[in-house]
CSV table of C-alpha atoms in Angstrom, one decimal:
chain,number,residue,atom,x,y,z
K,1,UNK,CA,-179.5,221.8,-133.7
K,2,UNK,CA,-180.1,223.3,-130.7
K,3,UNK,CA,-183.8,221.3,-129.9
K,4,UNK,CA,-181.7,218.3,-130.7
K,5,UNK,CA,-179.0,218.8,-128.2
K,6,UNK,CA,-181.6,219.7,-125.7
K,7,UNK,CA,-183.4,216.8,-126.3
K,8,UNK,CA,-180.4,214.3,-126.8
K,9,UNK,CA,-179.4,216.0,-123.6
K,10,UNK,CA,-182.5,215.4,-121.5
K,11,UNK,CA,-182.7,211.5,-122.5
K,12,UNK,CA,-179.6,211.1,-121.6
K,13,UNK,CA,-180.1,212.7,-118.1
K,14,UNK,CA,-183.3,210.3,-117.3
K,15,UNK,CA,-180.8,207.6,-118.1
K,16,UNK,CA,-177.5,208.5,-116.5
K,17,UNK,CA,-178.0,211.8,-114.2
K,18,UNK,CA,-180.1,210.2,-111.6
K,19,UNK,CA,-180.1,208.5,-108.8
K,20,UNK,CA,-177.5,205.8,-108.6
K,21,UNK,CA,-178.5,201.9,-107.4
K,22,UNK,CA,-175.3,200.8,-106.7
K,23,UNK,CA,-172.4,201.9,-104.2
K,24,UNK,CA,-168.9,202.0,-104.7
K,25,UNK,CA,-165.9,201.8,-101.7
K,26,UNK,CA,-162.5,203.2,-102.2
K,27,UNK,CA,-160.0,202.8,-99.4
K,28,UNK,CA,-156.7,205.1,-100.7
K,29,UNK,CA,-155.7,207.9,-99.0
K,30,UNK,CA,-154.5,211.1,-100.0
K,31,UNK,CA,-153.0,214.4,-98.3
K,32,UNK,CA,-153.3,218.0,-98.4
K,33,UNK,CA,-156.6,218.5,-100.3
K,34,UNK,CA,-157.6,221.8,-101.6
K,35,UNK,CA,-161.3,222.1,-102.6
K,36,UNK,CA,-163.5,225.0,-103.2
K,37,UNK,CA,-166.9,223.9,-100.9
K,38,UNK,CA,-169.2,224.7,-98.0
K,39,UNK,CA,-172.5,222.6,-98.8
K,40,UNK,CA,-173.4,220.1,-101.4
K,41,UNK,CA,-170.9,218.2,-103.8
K,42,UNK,CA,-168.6,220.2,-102.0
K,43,UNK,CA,-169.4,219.3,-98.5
K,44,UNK,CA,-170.0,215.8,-99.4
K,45,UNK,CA,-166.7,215.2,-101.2
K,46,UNK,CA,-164.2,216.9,-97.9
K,47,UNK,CA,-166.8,214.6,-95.8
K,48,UNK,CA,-165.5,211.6,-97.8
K,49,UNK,CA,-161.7,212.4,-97.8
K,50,UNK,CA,-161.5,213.5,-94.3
K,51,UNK,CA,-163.0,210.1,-92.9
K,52,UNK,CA,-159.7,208.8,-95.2
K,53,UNK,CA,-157.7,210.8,-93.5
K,54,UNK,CA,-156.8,213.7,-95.7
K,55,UNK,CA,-155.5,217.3,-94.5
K,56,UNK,CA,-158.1,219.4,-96.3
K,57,UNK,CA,-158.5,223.3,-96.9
K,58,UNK,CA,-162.1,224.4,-98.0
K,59,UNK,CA,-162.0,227.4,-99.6
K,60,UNK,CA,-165.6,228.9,-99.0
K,61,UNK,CA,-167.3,232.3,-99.5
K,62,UNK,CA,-169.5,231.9,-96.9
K,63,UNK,CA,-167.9,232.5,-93.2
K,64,UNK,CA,-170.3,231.6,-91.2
K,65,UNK,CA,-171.8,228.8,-93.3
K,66,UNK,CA,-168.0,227.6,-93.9
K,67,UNK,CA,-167.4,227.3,-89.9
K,68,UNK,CA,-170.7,225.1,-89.6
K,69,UNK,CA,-169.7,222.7,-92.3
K,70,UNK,CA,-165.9,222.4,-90.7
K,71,UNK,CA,-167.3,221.9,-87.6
K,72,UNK,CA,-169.8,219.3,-88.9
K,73,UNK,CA,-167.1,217.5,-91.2
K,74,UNK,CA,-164.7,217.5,-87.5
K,75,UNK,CA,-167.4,216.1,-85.8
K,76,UNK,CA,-168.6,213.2,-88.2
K,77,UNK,CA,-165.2,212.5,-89.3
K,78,UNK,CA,-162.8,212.7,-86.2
K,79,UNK,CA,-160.5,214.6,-87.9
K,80,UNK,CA,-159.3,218.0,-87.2
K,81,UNK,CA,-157.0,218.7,-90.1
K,82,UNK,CA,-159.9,220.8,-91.8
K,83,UNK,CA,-159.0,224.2,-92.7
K,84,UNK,CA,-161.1,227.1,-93.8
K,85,UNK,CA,-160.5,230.2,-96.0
K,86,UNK,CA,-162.4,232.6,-97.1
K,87,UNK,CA,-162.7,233.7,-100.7
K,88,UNK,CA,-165.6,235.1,-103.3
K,89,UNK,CA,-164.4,233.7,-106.3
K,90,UNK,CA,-166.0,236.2,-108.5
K,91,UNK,CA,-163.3,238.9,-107.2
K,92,UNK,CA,-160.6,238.2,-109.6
K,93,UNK,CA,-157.8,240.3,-107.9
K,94,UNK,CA,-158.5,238.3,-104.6
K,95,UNK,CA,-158.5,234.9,-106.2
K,96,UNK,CA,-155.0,235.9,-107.4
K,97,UNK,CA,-154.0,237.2,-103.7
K,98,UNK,CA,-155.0,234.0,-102.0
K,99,UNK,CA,-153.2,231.4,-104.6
K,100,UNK,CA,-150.5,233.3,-104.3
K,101,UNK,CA,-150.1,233.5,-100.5
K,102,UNK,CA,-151.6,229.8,-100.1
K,103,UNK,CA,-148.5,229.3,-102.4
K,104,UNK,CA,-146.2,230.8,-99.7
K,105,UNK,CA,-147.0,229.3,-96.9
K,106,UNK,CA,-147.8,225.5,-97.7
K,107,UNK,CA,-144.8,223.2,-99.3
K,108,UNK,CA,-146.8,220.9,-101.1
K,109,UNK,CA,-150.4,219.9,-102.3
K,110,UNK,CA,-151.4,217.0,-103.6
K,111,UNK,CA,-155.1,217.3,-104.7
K,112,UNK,CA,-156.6,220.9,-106.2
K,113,UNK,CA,-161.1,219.9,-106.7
K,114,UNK,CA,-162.2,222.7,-108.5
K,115,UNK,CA,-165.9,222.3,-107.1
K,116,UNK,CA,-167.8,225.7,-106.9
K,117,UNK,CA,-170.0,227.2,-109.0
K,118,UNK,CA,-172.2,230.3,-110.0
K,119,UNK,CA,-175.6,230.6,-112.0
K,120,UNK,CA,-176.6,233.9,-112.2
K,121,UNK,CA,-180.3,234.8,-112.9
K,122,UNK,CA,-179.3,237.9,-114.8
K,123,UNK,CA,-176.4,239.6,-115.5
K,124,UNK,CA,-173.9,241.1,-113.0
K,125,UNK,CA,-170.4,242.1,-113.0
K,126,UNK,CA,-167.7,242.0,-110.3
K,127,UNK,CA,-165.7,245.1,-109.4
K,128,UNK,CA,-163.1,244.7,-112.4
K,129,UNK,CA,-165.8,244.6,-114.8
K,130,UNK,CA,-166.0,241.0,-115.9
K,131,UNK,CA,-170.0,239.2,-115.6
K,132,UNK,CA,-169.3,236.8,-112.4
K,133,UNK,CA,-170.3,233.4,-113.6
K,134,UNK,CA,-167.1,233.8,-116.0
K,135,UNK,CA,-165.4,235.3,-113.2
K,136,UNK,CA,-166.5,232.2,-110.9
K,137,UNK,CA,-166.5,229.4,-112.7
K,138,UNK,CA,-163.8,229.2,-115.4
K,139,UNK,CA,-161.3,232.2,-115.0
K,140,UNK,CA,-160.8,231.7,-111.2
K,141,UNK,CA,-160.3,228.3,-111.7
K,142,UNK,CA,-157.4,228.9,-114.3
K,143,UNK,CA,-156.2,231.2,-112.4
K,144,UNK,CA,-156.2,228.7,-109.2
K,145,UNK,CA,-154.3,226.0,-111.6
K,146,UNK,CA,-152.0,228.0,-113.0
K,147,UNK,CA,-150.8,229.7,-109.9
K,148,UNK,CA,-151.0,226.9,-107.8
K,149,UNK,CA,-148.7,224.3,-110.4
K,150,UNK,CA,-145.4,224.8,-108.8
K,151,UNK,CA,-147.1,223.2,-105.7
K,152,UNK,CA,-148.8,220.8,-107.2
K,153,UNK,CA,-145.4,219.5,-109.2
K,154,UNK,CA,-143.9,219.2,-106.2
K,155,UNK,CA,-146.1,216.0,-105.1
K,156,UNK,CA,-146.0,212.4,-106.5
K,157,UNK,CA,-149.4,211.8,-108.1
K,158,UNK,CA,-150.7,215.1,-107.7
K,159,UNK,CA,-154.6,215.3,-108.8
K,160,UNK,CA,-156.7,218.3,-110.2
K,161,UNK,CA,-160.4,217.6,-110.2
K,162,UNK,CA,-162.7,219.8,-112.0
K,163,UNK,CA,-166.5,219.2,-111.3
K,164,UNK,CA,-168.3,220.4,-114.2
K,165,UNK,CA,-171.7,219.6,-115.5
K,166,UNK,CA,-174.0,217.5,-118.1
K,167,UNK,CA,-175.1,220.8,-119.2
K,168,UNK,CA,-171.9,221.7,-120.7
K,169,UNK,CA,-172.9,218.7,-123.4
K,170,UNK,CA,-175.3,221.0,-125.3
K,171,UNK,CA,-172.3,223.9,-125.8
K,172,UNK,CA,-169.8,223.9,-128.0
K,173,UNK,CA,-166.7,226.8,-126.9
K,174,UNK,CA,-167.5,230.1,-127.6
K,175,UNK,CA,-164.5,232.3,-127.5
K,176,UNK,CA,-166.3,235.7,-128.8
K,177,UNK,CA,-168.5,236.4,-126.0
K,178,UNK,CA,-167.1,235.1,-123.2
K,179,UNK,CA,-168.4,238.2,-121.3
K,180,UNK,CA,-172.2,237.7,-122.4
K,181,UNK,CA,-172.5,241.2,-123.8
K,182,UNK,CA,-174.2,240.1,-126.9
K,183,UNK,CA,-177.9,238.5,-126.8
K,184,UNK,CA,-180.1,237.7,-124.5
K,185,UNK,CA,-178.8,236.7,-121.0
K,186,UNK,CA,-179.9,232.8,-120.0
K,187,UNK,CA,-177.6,232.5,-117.1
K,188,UNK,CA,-178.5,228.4,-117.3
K,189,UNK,CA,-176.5,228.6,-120.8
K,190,UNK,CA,-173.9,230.7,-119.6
K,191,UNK,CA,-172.9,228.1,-116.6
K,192,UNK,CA,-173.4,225.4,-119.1
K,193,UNK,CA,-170.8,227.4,-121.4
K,194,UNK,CA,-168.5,228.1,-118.4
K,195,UNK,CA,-168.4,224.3,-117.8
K,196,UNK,CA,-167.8,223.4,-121.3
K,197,UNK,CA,-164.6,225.9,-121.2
K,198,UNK,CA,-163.7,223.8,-117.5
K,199,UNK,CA,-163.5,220.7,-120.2
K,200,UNK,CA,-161.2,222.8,-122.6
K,201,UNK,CA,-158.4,223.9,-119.7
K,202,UNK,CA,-158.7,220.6,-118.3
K,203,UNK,CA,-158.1,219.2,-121.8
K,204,UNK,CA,-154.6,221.8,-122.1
K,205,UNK,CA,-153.6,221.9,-118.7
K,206,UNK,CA,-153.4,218.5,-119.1
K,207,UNK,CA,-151.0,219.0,-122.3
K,208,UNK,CA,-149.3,221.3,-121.1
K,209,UNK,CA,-148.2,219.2,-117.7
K,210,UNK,CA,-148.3,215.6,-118.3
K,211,UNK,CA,-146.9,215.4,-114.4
K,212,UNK,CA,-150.2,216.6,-113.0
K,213,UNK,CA,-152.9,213.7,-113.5
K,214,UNK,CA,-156.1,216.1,-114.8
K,215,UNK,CA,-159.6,215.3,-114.6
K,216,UNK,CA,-162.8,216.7,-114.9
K,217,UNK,CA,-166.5,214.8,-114.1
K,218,UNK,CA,-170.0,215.5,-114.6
K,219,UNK,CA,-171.9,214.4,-110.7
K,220,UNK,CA,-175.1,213.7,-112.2
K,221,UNK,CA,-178.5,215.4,-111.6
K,222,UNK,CA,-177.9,216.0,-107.4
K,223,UNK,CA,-179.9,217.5,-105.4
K,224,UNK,CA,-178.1,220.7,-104.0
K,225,UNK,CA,-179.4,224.4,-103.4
K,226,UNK,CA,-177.8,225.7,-105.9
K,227,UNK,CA,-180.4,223.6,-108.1
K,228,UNK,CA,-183.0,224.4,-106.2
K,229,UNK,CA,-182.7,227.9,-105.6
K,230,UNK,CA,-181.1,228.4,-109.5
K,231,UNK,CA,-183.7,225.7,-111.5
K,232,UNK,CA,-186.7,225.5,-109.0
K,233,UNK,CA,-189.0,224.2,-111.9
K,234,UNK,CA,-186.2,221.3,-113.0
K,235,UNK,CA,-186.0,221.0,-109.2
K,236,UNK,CA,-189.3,220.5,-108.5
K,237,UNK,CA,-190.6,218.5,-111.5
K,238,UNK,CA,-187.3,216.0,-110.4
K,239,UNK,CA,-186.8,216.0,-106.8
K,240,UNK,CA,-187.6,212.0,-106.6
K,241,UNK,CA,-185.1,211.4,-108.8
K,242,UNK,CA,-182.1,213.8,-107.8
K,243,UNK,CA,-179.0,212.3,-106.6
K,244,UNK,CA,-178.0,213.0,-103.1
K,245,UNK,CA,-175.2,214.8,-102.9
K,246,UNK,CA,-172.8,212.2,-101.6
K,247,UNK,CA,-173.6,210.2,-104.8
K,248,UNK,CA,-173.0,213.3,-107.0
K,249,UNK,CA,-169.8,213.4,-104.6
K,250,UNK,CA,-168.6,209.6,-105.3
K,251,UNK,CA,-166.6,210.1,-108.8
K,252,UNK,CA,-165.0,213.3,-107.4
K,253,UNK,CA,-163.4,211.1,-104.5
K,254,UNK,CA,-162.8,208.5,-106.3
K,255,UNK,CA,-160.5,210.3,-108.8
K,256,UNK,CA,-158.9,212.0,-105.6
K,257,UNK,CA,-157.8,209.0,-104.2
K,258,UNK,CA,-158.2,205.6,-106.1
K,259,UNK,CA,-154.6,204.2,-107.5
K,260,UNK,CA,-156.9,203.2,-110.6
K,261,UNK,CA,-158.2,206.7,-111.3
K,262,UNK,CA,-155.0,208.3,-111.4
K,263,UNK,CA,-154.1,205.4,-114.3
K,264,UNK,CA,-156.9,206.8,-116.4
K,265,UNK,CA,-155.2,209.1,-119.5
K,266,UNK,CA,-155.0,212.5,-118.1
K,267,UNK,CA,-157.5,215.2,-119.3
K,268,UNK,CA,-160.1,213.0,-119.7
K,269,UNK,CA,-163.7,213.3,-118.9
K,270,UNK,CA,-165.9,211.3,-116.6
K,271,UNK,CA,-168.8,210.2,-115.4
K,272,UNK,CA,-169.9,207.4,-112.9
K,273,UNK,CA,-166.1,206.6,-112.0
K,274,UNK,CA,-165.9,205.7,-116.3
K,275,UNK,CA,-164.0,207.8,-118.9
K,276,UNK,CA,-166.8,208.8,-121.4
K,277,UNK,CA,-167.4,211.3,-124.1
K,278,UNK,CA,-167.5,215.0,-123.5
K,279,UNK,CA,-169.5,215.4,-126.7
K,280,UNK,CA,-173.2,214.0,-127.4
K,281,UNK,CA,-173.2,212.2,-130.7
K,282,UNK,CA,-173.7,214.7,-134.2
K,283,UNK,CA,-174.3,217.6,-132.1
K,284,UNK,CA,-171.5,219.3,-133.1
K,285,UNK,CA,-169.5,220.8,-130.0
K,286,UNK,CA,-166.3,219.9,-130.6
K,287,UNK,CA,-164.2,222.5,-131.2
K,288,UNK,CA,-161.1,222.8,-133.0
K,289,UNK,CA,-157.3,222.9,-132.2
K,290,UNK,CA,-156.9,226.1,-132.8
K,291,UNK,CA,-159.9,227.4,-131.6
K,292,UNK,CA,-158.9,225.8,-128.1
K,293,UNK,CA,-155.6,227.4,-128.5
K,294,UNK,CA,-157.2,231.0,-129.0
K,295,UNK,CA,-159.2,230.2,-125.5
K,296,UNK,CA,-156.3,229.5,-123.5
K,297,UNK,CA,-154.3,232.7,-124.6
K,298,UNK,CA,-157.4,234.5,-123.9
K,299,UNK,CA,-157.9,233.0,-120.6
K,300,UNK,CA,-153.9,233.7,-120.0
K,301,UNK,CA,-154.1,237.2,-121.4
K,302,UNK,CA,-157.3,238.0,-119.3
K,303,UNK,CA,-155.8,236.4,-115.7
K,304,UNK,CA,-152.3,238.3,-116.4
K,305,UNK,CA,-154.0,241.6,-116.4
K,306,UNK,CA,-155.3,241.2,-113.5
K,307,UNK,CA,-152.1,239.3,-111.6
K,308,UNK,CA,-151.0,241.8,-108.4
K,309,UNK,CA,-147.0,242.6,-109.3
């Protein structure tokens, strides 16, 4: 099963990951962003909303790197209501700190783009013990989400974006080692895992709130470091036919601010600014209701114990 996910997975990529012939325009404008960026998708998508005219706060590791990109995105854009703050994801505690005081002092939001991501090469843990691509890429986001709802409610239309990836199409959701204690470590699988759980909480967030409009997007195959310095051999062998990263970035602003997005079902996967499967055909990743269920009160569980009181 698994060499035909992989291969299902890699002829669907030639046909669909790469590089995009057309070009699409949206025009709608939308407020008080809140993305998780400094280069890349990331980069690309503020880029897009700030030229629309959109307050935006990147939330970046990176200080230095995050200063450059504001400054660039000012610049390019004419627009100064970019924001920085600074944040490693993969310290649980602190992701917790900062939705909480963003929560304070802001009244409203309107968008929350859930953009960064981690791909580890072997395995690390953060300071409270969890392995740091779970820490980065799917409990900070529900941790982001959950805290940052009663802001979010407060908004007509309010968006929450997840970028995720193709990869996520050969996993099906593994509650049991969510960790990656057991087996060998392949951190590509592990991000491909973490992005198949970003599908499940977008899937019950979006349940759970039918007020929020919740969405979550594969980019394509783009050509970002993160690639490159993570898959150097994919990233080589495929460099001519990467997207750029403003193409990877397209579907991500278009779900921010089109008026036809936002009429799409909520928790719905996409791709190329279409709703499509988040399952390759008789590969057997879907997982059950209950076994969904389980995930989210483990994700709950995990994020309360680590909430500041």
């Amino acid at each position: 099963m698994s060499l035909y996910r992989n291969s299902a997975w890699f002829l669907k990529g030639l046909t669909e990951f790469t590089k995009l012939l057309g070009k699409y325009s949206t025009d709608e404008t939308k407020v008080e962003l809140f993305g998780r960026c400094v280069r890349g998708i990331g980069k690309a998508t503020a880029m897009a909303i700030a030229k629309k005219g959109g307050t935006i706060h990147m939330v970046c590791r990176n200080k230095d790197k995050a200063e450059e990109a504001r400054a660039e995105i000012v610049k390019d854009s004419g627009n100064k209501e970019i924001f920085v703050h600074i944040l490693d994801l993969s310290e649980t505690k602190k992701v917790w700190e900062f939705a909480e005081s963003f929560k304070k002092k802001y009244k409203a939001l309107n968008v929350l783009i859930n953009n960064a991501g981690c791909m580890m090469t072997k395995r690390e843990v953060n300071g409270e013990g969890l392995e740091k691509s779970f820490a980065s890429n799917s409990l900070a986001m529900y941790i982001l989400i959950k805290s940052l709802i009663p802001l979010l409610e407060k908004s007509p239309d309010s968006r929450v974006i997840t970028v995720s990836s193709g990869g996520m199409l050969v996993q099906k959701l593994r509650t049991g080692n969510l960790q990656s204690q057991r087996g060998r470590y392949d951190g590509t699988m592990v991000y491909a895992q973490n992005k198949r759980q970003q599908v499940v909480m977008t899937e019950q967030f979006a349940k759970a709130h039918p007020s929020i409009h919740f969405s979550v997007m594969h980019p394509g195959w783009v050509d970002t470091p993160t690639i490159a310095n993570a898959m150097p051999d994919f990233h080589s062998s495929m460099k001519e036919r990467l997207r750029t990263p403003e193409q990877g970035a397209d579907t991500v602003v278009w779900l921010a601010v089109s008026e036809a997005a936002g009429k799409n079902p909520s928790g719905r996967f996409f791709q190329d600014r279409q709703m499509v499967s988040a399952h390759l055909p008789l590969a057997w990743t879907h997982s059950s209701q209950l076994e969904d269920q389980k995930f989210m009160s483990v994700m709950e569980d995990l994020a309360k114990s680590f909430q500041p009181h």
